[in-house]
Amino acid sequence: RRDVLVLTPWLAPIVWEGTFNRDILNAQYKQKNLVTGVVTFALKTYWFFIEGFMSSANKYFLAGHQVNFYLFTDNPEHVSHLQMAPENQLFVIPVWNHSQWQDISISHMGIISRYIRSQFQYEVDYLYSIDINVQLFEHIGVEIIDTLVGTISSWQYTTRRESKSYETRIESQAAIPKGEGDFYYTSGFYGGSVAEVYKLTRACFKGVMKDRENGIEARWHDESHLNRYLLYYKPTRLLSPEYYWDEEL
């Protein structure tokens, strides 16, 4: 494709439809016998999105490959009827059995990093975090697999650097210095190898907690800290806005 940017300045590929051969990638991926994990959160009224997300992800996310879905929810009764493809597994993780869940709204990053350390690192090779209020309409395949993966925000793909929604207050751990910043990444879809996602989520959670100690809340919460992290630890692959498109656009 010549109509879009397909390579970053640090030579990481930007994946758009038409820039890869999925058949070749599927054959290579199958030989490695890998398992990919997906983490999502359905808390409070967001239980409403569980069926739409899970049914579409079960059909379209890495179809034909082993995927473990990890659903954190305080409404597990809305999950029991879901039917999964033979190669997929759904793990429902109730949130009320843990004393630390009163702070669940502060950062999903801390929860993900804790579960990587205690569970996920033993079960999956790659791990992706996707928001529950998403529906998949086309196949998302192994073209997304890489060491550290960020998704370019559909809202801010064409926005000039100085107008992107970065945190700019230097008091915040999420601050991006003036004149810096590559792309604006959505926190709705990111991932990579389980080891790299652990580093990312741990660093972001530490930033969130440091801000909290100082009475600061970053402009876009976890997303601001994600953008700060990916400025200094460049993603090895970027997903185009096609992968997380807002229907309002």
Coordinates of N, CA and C in Angstrom, one line a residue:
R1 N 0.8 -1.2 0.0 CA 0.0 0.0 0.0 C 0.9 1.2 0.0
R2 N 0.5 2.2 -0.8 CA 1.2 3.5 -0.9 C 0.4 4.6 -0.3
D3 N -0.8 4.3 0.1 CA -1.7 5.4 0.6 C -1.5 5.7 2.1
V4 N -0.8 4.9 2.8 CA -0.6 5.0 4.2 C 0.8 4.8 4.7
L5 N 1.1 5.2 5.9 CA 2.5 5.0 6.4 C 2.6 3.5 6.9
V6 N 3.5 2.8 6.4 CA 3.6 1.4 6.7 C 4.9 1.1 7.5
L7 N 5.7 2.1 7.9 CA 6.9 1.9 8.6 C 7.2 3.1 9.5
T8 N 7.5 2.8 10.8 CA 7.8 3.9 11.7 C 9.2 4.4 11.5
P9 N 9.6 5.6 12.0 CA 11.0 6.1 11.9 C 12.0 5.1 12.5
W10 N 11.6 4.3 13.4 CA 12.5 3.3 14.0 C 12.4 1.9 13.4
L11 N 11.7 1.9 12.2 CA 11.7 0.7 11.3 C 10.8 -0.4 11.8
A12 N 9.8 -0.1 12.6 CA 8.8 -1.1 13.0 C 7.7 -1.0 12.0
P13 N 7.1 -2.2 11.6 CA 6.0 -2.2 10.7 C 4.7 -1.7 11.3
I14 N 4.0 -1.0 10.4 CA 2.6 -0.6 10.8 C 1.7 -1.5 10.0
V15 N 0.9 -2.2 10.6 CA 0.1 -3.3 10.0 C -1.3 -2.7 9.5
W16 N -1.5 -2.7 8.2 CA -2.8 -2.3 7.6 C -3.3 -3.5 6.8
E17 N -4.6 -3.5 6.6 CA -5.1 -4.5 5.6 C -4.4 -4.4 4.3
G18 N -3.9 -5.5 3.7 CA -3.3 -5.4 2.4 C -1.7 -5.4 2.5
T19 N -1.2 -5.4 3.8 CA 0.3 -5.3 3.9 C 0.9 -6.6 4.4
F20 N 0.1 -7.7 4.4 CA 0.6 -9.0 4.8 C -0.1 -10.1 4.1
N21 N 0.5 -11.3 4.2 CA -0.2 -12.5 3.6 C -0.5 -13.4 4.8
R22 N -1.8 -13.5 5.2 CA -2.2 -14.2 6.4 C -2.0 -15.7 6.3
D23 N -2.1 -16.2 5.1 CA -1.9 -17.7 4.9 C -0.4 -18.1 5.3
I24 N 0.5 -17.3 4.8 CA 1.9 -17.6 5.2 C 2.2 -17.4 6.7
L25 N 1.6 -16.3 7.2 CA 1.8 -16.1 8.7 C 1.2 -17.2 9.5
N26 N 0.0 -17.6 9.1 CA -0.7 -18.7 9.8 C 0.1 -20.0 9.9
A27 N 0.7 -20.3 8.7 CA 1.5 -21.6 8.6 C 2.7 -21.5 9.5
Q28 N 3.4 -20.3 9.5 CA 4.5 -20.1 10.4 C 4.2 -20.2 11.9
Y29 N 3.0 -19.6 12.2 CA 2.6 -19.5 13.6 C 2.2 -20.9 14.2
K30 N 1.5 -21.7 13.3 CA 1.1 -23.0 13.7 C 2.3 -23.9 14.1
Q31 N 3.4 -23.8 13.3 CA 4.6 -24.6 13.6 C 5.1 -24.3 15.0
K32 N 4.9 -23.2 15.5 CA 5.5 -22.8 16.8 C 4.7 -23.2 18.0
N33 N 3.5 -23.7 17.8 CA 2.6 -24.2 18.8 C 2.5 -23.2 20.0
L34 N 2.1 -22.0 19.7 CA 2.0 -20.9 20.7 C 0.6 -20.7 21.2
V35 N 0.5 -20.2 22.4 CA -0.8 -19.8 22.9 C -0.8 -18.3 23.2
T36 N -1.9 -17.7 22.8 CA -2.1 -16.2 23.0 C -3.2 -16.0 24.0
G37 N -3.0 -15.0 24.8 CA -4.0 -14.7 25.8 C -4.6 -13.3 25.5
V38 N -5.9 -13.2 25.9 CA -6.6 -11.9 25.8 C -7.2 -11.6 27.2
V39 N -6.9 -10.4 27.7 CA -7.4 -9.9 28.9 C -8.5 -8.9 28.7
T40 N -9.6 -9.0 29.3 CA -10.6 -7.9 29.2 C -11.4 -7.8 30.5
F41 N -12.0 -6.6 30.8 CA -12.6 -6.3 32.0 C -14.1 -6.0 31.8
A42 N -15.0 -6.6 32.5 CA -16.4 -6.3 32.4 C -16.9 -6.0 33.8
L43 N -16.8 -4.8 34.3 CA -17.2 -4.4 35.6 C -18.4 -3.5 35.6
K44 N -19.2 -3.7 36.7 CA -20.5 -2.9 36.8 C -21.3 -3.0 35.6
T45 N -21.8 -1.9 35.0 CA -22.7 -2.0 33.9 C -22.1 -2.6 32.6
Y46 N -20.8 -2.7 32.6 CA -20.1 -3.2 31.4 C -20.3 -4.7 31.1
W47 N -21.0 -5.4 32.1 CA -21.4 -6.7 31.8 C -22.3 -6.8 30.5
F48 N -22.9 -5.7 30.2 CA -23.8 -5.6 29.0 C -23.0 -6.0 27.7
F49 N -21.7 -5.7 27.7 CA -20.9 -5.9 26.5 C -20.3 -7.3 26.4
I50 N -20.4 -8.1 27.4 CA -19.7 -9.4 27.5 C -20.1 -10.3 26.3
E51 N -21.4 -10.5 26.0 CA -21.8 -11.4 24.9 C -21.3 -10.9 23.6
G52 N -21.4 -9.6 23.3 CA -21.0 -9.1 22.0 C -19.5 -9.2 21.8
F53 N -18.7 -8.9 22.8 CA -17.3 -9.0 22.7 C -16.9 -10.5 22.6
M54 N -17.3 -11.3 23.5 CA -16.9 -12.7 23.5 C -17.3 -13.5 22.3
S55 N -18.5 -13.3 21.8 CA -18.9 -14.1 20.6 C -18.2 -13.6 19.4
S56 N -17.9 -12.4 19.2 CA -17.2 -11.9 18.1 C -15.7 -12.2 18.2
A57 N -15.1 -12.1 19.4 CA -13.7 -12.5 19.5 C -13.5 -14.0 19.4
N58 N -14.4 -14.8 19.9 CA -14.3 -16.2 19.7 C -14.3 -16.6 18.2
K59 N -15.0 -15.8 17.4 CA -15.1 -16.1 16.0 C -13.9 -15.5 15.2
Y60 N -13.5 -14.3 15.5 CA -12.6 -13.6 14.7 C -11.2 -13.4 15.2
F61 N -10.9 -13.6 16.5 CA -9.6 -13.3 17.0 C -8.7 -14.6 16.9
L62 N -7.7 -14.5 16.1 CA -6.7 -15.6 15.9 C -7.5 -16.9 15.6
A63 N -8.4 -16.9 14.8 CA -9.3 -18.0 14.5 C -8.4 -19.2 14.1
G64 N -8.7 -20.4 14.6 CA -7.9 -21.6 14.3 C -6.7 -21.8 15.2
H65 N -6.4 -20.8 16.0 CA -5.2 -20.9 16.9 C -5.6 -20.9 18.3
Q66 N -4.8 -21.4 19.2 CA -5.1 -21.5 20.6 C -5.1 -20.1 21.3
V67 N -6.3 -19.7 21.9 CA -6.4 -18.5 22.6 C -7.1 -18.7 23.9
N68 N -6.5 -18.1 25.0 CA -7.1 -18.1 26.3 C -7.7 -16.8 26.5
F69 N -8.9 -16.7 26.8 CA -9.6 -15.4 27.2 C -9.7 -15.3 28.7
Y70 N -9.2 -14.3 29.2 CA -9.3 -14.0 30.7 C -10.3 -12.8 30.9
L71 N -11.4 -13.2 31.5 CA -12.5 -12.2 31.7 C -12.6 -11.9 33.2
F72 N -12.2 -10.6 33.5 CA -12.4 -10.2 34.9 C -13.8 -9.5 35.0
T73 N -14.6 -10.0 35.9 CA -15.9 -9.5 36.0 C -16.5 -9.6 37.4
D74 N -17.4 -8.7 37.8 CA -18.1 -8.8 39.0 C -19.6 -9.4 38.7
N75 N -19.8 -9.8 37.5 CA -21.1 -10.4 37.1 C -20.9 -11.7 36.3
P76 N -20.3 -12.7 37.0 CA -20.0 -14.0 36.3 C -21.2 -14.7 35.8
E77 N -22.4 -14.4 36.4 CA -23.6 -15.1 36.0 C -24.0 -14.8 34.6
H78 N -23.4 -13.7 34.0 CA -23.7 -13.4 32.6 C -22.8 -14.1 31.6
V79 N -22.0 -15.0 32.1 CA -21.0 -15.7 31.2 C -21.2 -17.1 31.0
S80 N -22.0 -17.8 31.8 CA -22.1 -19.3 31.8 C -22.6 -19.9 30.5
H81 N -23.4 -19.1 29.8 CA -24.0 -19.7 28.6 C -23.1 -19.6 27.3
L82 N -21.9 -18.9 27.4 CA -21.1 -18.6 26.2 C -20.5 -19.9 25.7
Q83 N -20.6 -20.2 24.4 CA -20.0 -21.3 23.8 C -18.7 -20.9 23.1
M84 N -17.6 -21.6 23.4 CA -16.3 -21.3 22.8 C -15.9 -22.3 21.7
A85 N -15.1 -21.8 20.8 CA -14.5 -22.7 19.8 C -13.6 -23.7 20.4
P86 N -13.4 -24.9 19.8 CA -12.6 -26.0 20.5 C -11.2 -25.5 20.9
E87 N -10.6 -24.7 20.1 CA -9.2 -24.3 20.4 C -9.1 -23.1 21.4
N88 N -10.3 -22.6 21.8 CA -10.3 -21.4 22.7 C -10.7 -21.9 24.1
Q89 N -10.2 -21.2 25.1 CA -10.6 -21.4 26.5 C -11.0 -20.0 27.1
L90 N -12.1 -20.1 27.9 CA -12.5 -18.9 28.6 C -12.3 -19.1 30.1
F91 N -11.6 -18.2 30.7 CA -11.3 -18.2 32.2 C -12.0 -17.0 32.8
V92 N -13.0 -17.2 33.6 CA -13.8 -16.1 34.2 C -13.1 -15.9 35.6
I93 N -12.7 -14.7 35.9 CA -12.0 -14.4 37.1 C -12.9 -13.4 37.9
P94 N -13.6 -13.9 38.9 CA -14.5 -13.0 39.7 C -13.7 -12.0 40.5
V95 N -14.2 -10.8 40.6 CA -13.4 -9.8 41.3 C -13.7 -9.6 42.8
W96 N -14.8 -10.1 43.2 CA -15.1 -9.8 44.6 C -14.4 -10.6 45.7
N97 N -13.6 -11.6 45.2 CA -12.9 -12.5 46.2 C -11.6 -11.9 46.6
H98 N -11.3 -10.7 46.1 CA -9.9 -10.1 46.4 C -10.1 -8.8 47.1
S99 N -9.3 -8.6 48.2 CA -9.5 -7.4 49.0 C -9.0 -6.1 48.2
Q100 N -8.1 -6.3 47.3 CA -7.6 -5.1 46.6 C -8.5 -4.5 45.5
W101 N -9.7 -5.2 45.3 CA -10.5 -4.7 44.2 C -11.2 -3.4 44.4
Q102 N -11.2 -2.9 45.6 CA -11.8 -1.6 45.8 C -11.1 -0.5 45.0
D103 N -9.9 -0.8 44.6 CA -9.1 0.2 43.8 C -9.1 -0.2 42.3
I104 N -10.0 -1.1 41.9 CA -10.0 -1.6 40.6 C -10.1 -0.5 39.5
S105 N -10.8 0.5 39.8 CA -11.0 1.6 38.8 C -9.7 2.4 38.6
I106 N -8.8 2.3 39.5 CA -7.6 3.1 39.3 C -6.7 2.6 38.2
S107 N -6.5 1.3 38.1 CA -5.6 0.8 37.0 C -5.8 -0.6 36.7
H108 N -6.2 -0.9 35.5 CA -6.2 -2.3 35.0 C -4.8 -2.8 34.9
M109 N -3.8 -1.9 34.7 CA -2.4 -2.3 34.5 C -1.9 -3.1 35.7
G110 N -2.2 -2.7 36.9 CA -1.7 -3.4 38.1 C -2.3 -4.8 38.2
I111 N -3.5 -4.9 37.9 CA -4.2 -6.2 37.9 C -3.5 -7.2 36.9
I112 N -3.3 -6.7 35.7 CA -2.7 -7.5 34.6 C -1.3 -7.9 35.0
S113 N -0.5 -7.0 35.6 CA 0.9 -7.3 35.9 C 0.9 -8.4 37.0
R114 N 0.0 -8.3 38.0 CA -0.1 -9.2 39.1 C -0.4 -10.6 38.6
Y115 N -1.4 -10.7 37.7 CA -1.8 -12.0 37.2 C -0.8 -12.6 36.2
I116 N -0.1 -11.7 35.5 CA 1.0 -12.3 34.7 C 2.0 -13.0 35.5
R117 N 2.4 -12.3 36.6 CA 3.4 -12.9 37.6 C 2.9 -14.2 38.2
S118 N 1.6 -14.2 38.6 CA 1.1 -15.4 39.3 C 0.5 -16.5 38.4
Q119 N 0.1 -16.2 37.2 CA -0.7 -17.2 36.4 C -0.3 -17.1 34.9
F120 N -0.5 -16.0 34.3 CA -0.5 -15.9 32.8 C 0.8 -16.3 32.2
Q121 N 1.9 -16.0 32.9 CA 3.2 -16.3 32.3 C 3.4 -17.8 32.1
Y122 N 2.7 -18.6 32.9 CA 2.8 -20.1 32.8 C 1.8 -20.7 31.7
E123 N 0.9 -19.8 31.2 CA -0.2 -20.3 30.4 C -0.1 -19.8 28.9
V124 N 0.5 -18.6 28.7 CA 0.4 -18.1 27.4 C 1.8 -17.5 27.0
D125 N 2.0 -17.4 25.7 CA 3.3 -16.9 25.1 C 3.2 -15.4 24.8
Y126 N 2.0 -15.0 24.3 CA 1.7 -13.6 24.0 C 0.4 -13.2 24.8
L127 N 0.3 -11.9 25.1 CA -0.9 -11.5 25.8 C -1.3 -10.1 25.3
Y128 N -2.6 -10.0 25.1 CA -3.2 -8.7 24.6 C -4.3 -8.3 25.5
S129 N -4.4 -7.0 25.7 CA -5.5 -6.4 26.5 C -6.4 -5.7 25.5
I130 N -7.7 -6.0 25.6 CA -8.7 -5.4 24.7 C -9.9 -5.0 25.5
D131 N -10.4 -3.8 25.2 CA -11.6 -3.3 25.9 C -12.8 -4.2 25.6
I132 N -13.6 -4.3 26.6 CA -14.8 -5.2 26.5 C -15.9 -4.6 25.6
N133 N -15.9 -3.3 25.4 CA -17.0 -2.6 24.6 C -16.6 -2.5 23.2
V134 N -15.9 -3.6 22.7 CA -15.5 -3.7 21.3 C -16.2 -4.9 20.7
Q135 N -16.5 -4.8 19.4 CA -16.9 -5.9 18.6 C -16.1 -6.1 17.4
L136 N -15.7 -7.3 17.2 CA -14.9 -7.6 16.0 C -15.8 -8.0 14.8
F137 N -15.5 -7.4 13.7 CA -16.3 -7.6 12.5 C -15.6 -8.3 11.4
E138 N -14.2 -8.4 11.5 CA -13.4 -9.0 10.5 C -12.3 -9.8 11.3
H139 N -11.6 -10.7 10.6 CA -10.6 -11.5 11.3 C -9.4 -10.6 11.7
I140 N -9.0 -10.8 12.9 CA -7.7 -10.3 13.5 C -6.8 -11.5 13.7
G141 N -5.7 -11.6 12.9 CA -4.9 -12.8 12.8 C -3.5 -12.6 13.4
V142 N -2.7 -13.5 13.1 CA -1.3 -13.5 13.7 C -0.4 -12.4 13.1
E143 N -1.0 -11.6 12.2 CA -0.2 -10.4 11.8 C 0.0 -9.4 13.0
I144 N -0.8 -9.6 14.1 CA -0.6 -8.7 15.2 C 0.5 -9.2 16.2
I145 N 1.0 -10.4 16.0 CA 1.9 -11.0 16.9 C 3.3 -10.4 16.8
D146 N 3.8 -9.8 17.9 CA 5.2 -9.3 18.0 C 5.6 -9.1 19.4
T147 N 6.8 -8.7 19.6 CA 7.3 -8.5 21.0 C 6.6 -7.5 21.8
L148 N 6.3 -6.3 21.2 CA 5.6 -5.2 21.9 C 4.8 -4.5 20.9
V149 N 3.5 -4.5 21.1 CA 2.5 -4.0 20.1 C 1.6 -2.9 20.6
G150 N 1.6 -1.8 19.9 CA 0.7 -0.7 20.2 C -0.3 -0.5 19.1
T151 N -1.5 0.1 19.4 CA -2.4 0.4 18.3 C -2.6 1.9 18.2
I152 N -2.5 2.4 17.0 CA -2.7 3.8 16.8 C -4.1 4.2 17.0
S153 N -4.4 5.3 17.8 CA -5.7 5.7 18.0 C -6.4 6.2 16.7
S154 N -7.6 5.7 16.5 CA -8.3 6.2 15.3 C -8.7 7.7 15.3
W155 N -8.9 8.2 16.5 CA -9.2 9.6 16.7 C -8.1 10.5 16.4
Q156 N -6.8 10.0 16.6 CA -5.7 10.9 16.6 C -4.6 10.5 15.6
Y157 N -5.0 9.7 14.6 CA -4.0 9.3 13.6 C -3.6 10.5 12.8
T158 N -4.5 11.4 12.4 CA -4.1 12.5 11.6 C -3.8 13.8 12.4
T159 N -3.9 13.7 13.7 CA -3.7 14.9 14.5 C -2.2 15.3 14.6
R160 N -2.0 16.6 14.5 CA -0.6 17.0 14.6 C 0.0 16.8 16.0
R161 N 1.3 16.6 16.1 CA 1.9 16.2 17.4 C 1.5 17.1 18.5
E162 N 1.5 18.4 18.3 CA 1.2 19.4 19.4 C -0.2 19.3 19.8
S163 N -1.1 18.7 19.1 CA -2.5 18.6 19.4 C -2.9 17.2 19.9
K164 N -2.0 16.3 20.0 CA -2.4 15.0 20.5 C -2.6 15.0 22.0
S165 N -3.4 14.1 22.5 CA -3.9 14.2 23.9 C -2.9 13.6 24.9
Y166 N -1.7 14.0 24.8 CA -0.7 13.5 25.7 C -0.9 14.2 27.1
E167 N -0.4 13.6 28.1 CA -0.3 14.3 29.4 C 0.9 15.2 29.3
T168 N 0.8 16.5 29.6 CA 1.9 17.5 29.4 C 2.4 18.1 30.7
R169 N 1.6 17.9 31.8 CA 2.1 18.4 33.1 C 3.3 17.6 33.6
I170 N 4.4 18.4 33.8 CA 5.6 17.7 34.2 C 5.6 17.0 35.5
E171 N 4.6 17.4 36.4 CA 4.4 16.8 37.7 C 4.0 15.3 37.6
S172 N 3.4 15.0 36.4 CA 2.9 13.6 36.3 C 3.9 12.7 35.7
Q173 N 3.9 11.4 36.2 CA 4.7 10.4 35.7 C 4.4 10.0 34.3
A174 N 3.3 10.5 33.8 CA 2.9 10.2 32.4 C 3.3 11.3 31.4
A175 N 3.9 12.3 31.9 CA 4.2 13.5 31.1 C 5.1 13.2 29.9
I176 N 4.7 13.7 28.8 CA 5.5 13.6 27.5 C 6.1 15.0 27.2
P177 N 7.4 15.2 27.2 CA 8.0 16.5 27.0 C 7.5 17.2 25.7
K178 N 7.4 18.5 25.7 CA 7.0 19.2 24.6 C 7.8 18.9 23.4
G179 N 7.2 18.7 22.2 CA 7.9 18.4 21.0 C 8.3 17.0 20.8
E180 N 7.9 16.1 21.8 CA 8.2 14.7 21.7 C 6.9 13.9 21.5
G181 N 7.0 12.7 21.2 CA 5.8 11.8 20.9 C 5.8 11.4 19.5
D182 N 5.5 10.1 19.3 CA 5.5 9.6 17.9 C 4.1 9.5 17.4
F183 N 3.4 8.5 18.0 CA 2.0 8.3 17.6 C 1.2 8.5 18.9
Y184 N -0.1 8.5 18.8 CA -1.0 8.4 20.1 C -1.6 7.0 20.0
Y185 N -1.3 6.3 21.1 CA -1.7 4.9 21.2 C -3.0 4.7 22.1
T186 N -3.9 3.9 21.7 CA -5.1 3.7 22.5 C -4.7 2.6 23.5
S187 N -5.3 2.7 24.7 CA -5.1 1.7 25.7 C -6.2 0.6 25.5
G188 N -7.0 0.7 24.5 CA -8.1 -0.3 24.3 C -7.6 -1.5 23.6
F189 N -6.3 -1.5 23.1 CA -5.8 -2.7 22.4 C -4.3 -2.6 22.4
Y190 N -3.6 -3.3 23.2 CA -2.1 -3.4 23.2 C -1.7 -4.8 23.7
G191 N -0.4 -5.1 23.4 CA 0.0 -6.4 23.9 C 1.4 -6.7 23.4
G192 N 1.7 -8.0 23.3 CA 3.0 -8.5 22.9 C 3.4 -9.7 23.7
S193 N 4.7 -10.0 23.8 CA 5.1 -11.2 24.5 C 4.7 -11.0 26.0
V194 N 4.5 -12.1 26.7 CA 4.0 -12.0 28.0 C 5.1 -11.3 28.9
A195 N 6.3 -11.4 28.6 CA 7.4 -10.8 29.4 C 7.4 -9.3 29.2
E196 N 7.2 -8.8 27.9 CA 7.2 -7.4 27.6 C 5.9 -6.7 28.2
V197 N 4.8 -7.4 28.1 CA 3.5 -6.9 28.6 C 3.7 -6.7 30.1
Y198 N 4.4 -7.6 30.8 CA 4.6 -7.5 32.2 C 5.4 -6.2 32.5
K199 N 6.5 -6.0 31.8 CA 7.3 -4.8 32.0 C 6.4 -3.5 31.8
L200 N 5.6 -3.5 30.7 CA 4.8 -2.4 30.4 C 3.8 -2.1 31.5
T201 N 3.0 -3.1 31.9 CA 1.9 -2.9 32.8 C 2.5 -2.6 34.2
R202 N 3.6 -3.2 34.6 CA 4.2 -2.9 35.9 C 4.7 -1.5 35.9
A203 N 5.3 -1.0 34.9 CA 5.8 0.4 34.8 C 4.7 1.4 34.9
C204 N 3.7 1.1 34.1 CA 2.5 2.0 34.0 C 1.8 2.1 35.4
F205 N 1.6 0.9 36.0 CA 1.0 0.9 37.3 C 1.8 1.7 38.3
K206 N 3.1 1.5 38.3 CA 3.9 2.3 39.2 C 3.8 3.8 39.0
G207 N 3.7 4.2 37.7 CA 3.5 5.6 37.4 C 2.1 6.1 37.9
V208 N 1.1 5.3 37.8 CA -0.3 5.6 38.3 C -0.2 5.8 39.8
M209 N 0.4 4.9 40.5 CA 0.4 5.0 42.0 C 1.3 6.2 42.4
K210 N 2.4 6.4 41.7 CA 3.2 7.6 42.1 C 2.4 8.9 41.9
D211 N 1.7 9.0 40.8 CA 0.8 10.2 40.6 C -0.2 10.3 41.7
R212 N -0.7 9.1 42.1 CA -1.8 9.2 43.1 C -1.2 9.7 44.4
E213 N 0.0 9.2 44.8 CA 0.6 9.7 46.0 C 0.8 11.2 46.0
N214 N 1.0 11.8 44.8 CA 1.3 13.2 44.6 C 0.0 14.0 44.3
G215 N -1.1 13.3 44.4 CA -2.4 14.0 44.2 C -2.7 14.4 42.7
I216 N -2.1 13.6 41.8 CA -2.3 13.9 40.3 C -3.0 12.7 39.7
E217 N -3.8 13.0 38.7 CA -4.4 12.0 37.9 C -4.1 12.3 36.4
A218 N -3.4 11.4 35.7 CA -3.1 11.7 34.3 C -4.3 12.0 33.5
R219 N -4.1 12.8 32.5 CA -5.2 13.2 31.6 C -6.2 12.1 31.2
W220 N -5.6 11.0 30.7 CA -6.4 9.9 30.2 C -6.0 8.6 30.9
H221 N -5.7 8.7 32.3 CA -5.5 7.6 33.2 C -4.4 6.6 32.6
D222 N -4.8 5.3 32.5 CA -3.8 4.3 32.1 C -3.3 4.7 30.7
E223 N -4.1 5.2 29.8 CA -3.7 5.5 28.5 C -2.6 6.5 28.4
S224 N -2.6 7.5 29.3 CA -1.5 8.5 29.3 C -0.2 7.8 29.7
H225 N -0.3 6.9 30.7 CA 1.0 6.2 31.1 C 1.4 5.2 30.0
L226 N 0.5 4.6 29.3 CA 0.9 3.7 28.2 C 1.7 4.5 27.1
N227 N 1.2 5.7 26.8 CA 1.8 6.6 25.8 C 3.2 7.0 26.2
R228 N 3.4 7.3 27.5 CA 4.7 7.6 28.0 C 5.6 6.5 27.9
Y229 N 5.2 5.3 28.3 CA 6.0 4.1 28.2 C 6.5 3.8 26.8
L230 N 5.5 3.9 25.8 CA 5.8 3.5 24.4 C 6.7 4.6 23.7
L231 N 6.8 5.8 24.3 CA 7.7 6.8 23.8 C 9.1 6.4 24.0
Y232 N 9.4 5.8 25.2 CA 10.8 5.4 25.5 C 11.1 4.0 25.3
Y233 N 10.1 3.1 25.2 CA 10.3 1.7 24.9 C 9.5 1.5 23.6
K234 N 10.1 1.7 22.5 CA 9.3 1.7 21.2 C 8.7 0.3 20.9
P235 N 7.5 0.4 20.5 CA 6.8 -0.9 20.0 C 7.5 -1.5 18.8
T236 N 7.6 -2.8 18.8 CA 8.2 -3.5 17.6 C 7.3 -3.7 16.5
R237 N 6.0 -3.4 16.7 CA 5.0 -3.5 15.7 C 3.8 -2.6 16.1
L238 N 3.3 -1.9 15.1 CA 2.1 -1.0 15.4 C 0.9 -1.5 14.6
L239 N -0.3 -1.5 15.2 CA -1.5 -1.8 14.5 C -2.1 -0.5 14.0
S240 N -2.6 -0.5 12.8 CA -3.2 0.7 12.3 C -4.5 1.0 13.0
P241 N -5.1 2.2 12.8 CA -6.4 2.5 13.4 C -7.5 1.6 12.9
E242 N -7.3 0.9 11.8 CA -8.3 -0.1 11.4 C -8.6 -1.2 12.4
Y243 N -7.6 -1.4 13.3 CA -7.8 -2.5 14.3 C -8.6 -2.0 15.5
Y244 N -8.8 -0.7 15.7 CA -9.6 -0.2 16.8 C -10.3 1.0 16.4
W245 N -11.2 0.8 15.4 CA -11.9 2.0 14.8 C -13.1 2.3 15.6
D246 N -13.3 3.6 15.8 CA -14.5 4.1 16.5 C -15.6 4.3 15.4
E247 N -16.7 3.7 15.6 CA -17.8 3.8 14.6 C -18.3 5.2 14.5
E248 N -18.1 6.1 15.5 CA -18.5 7.5 15.4 C -17.8 8.2 14.3
L249 N -16.6 7.7 13.9 CA -15.9 8.3 12.8 C -16.3 7.8 11.5

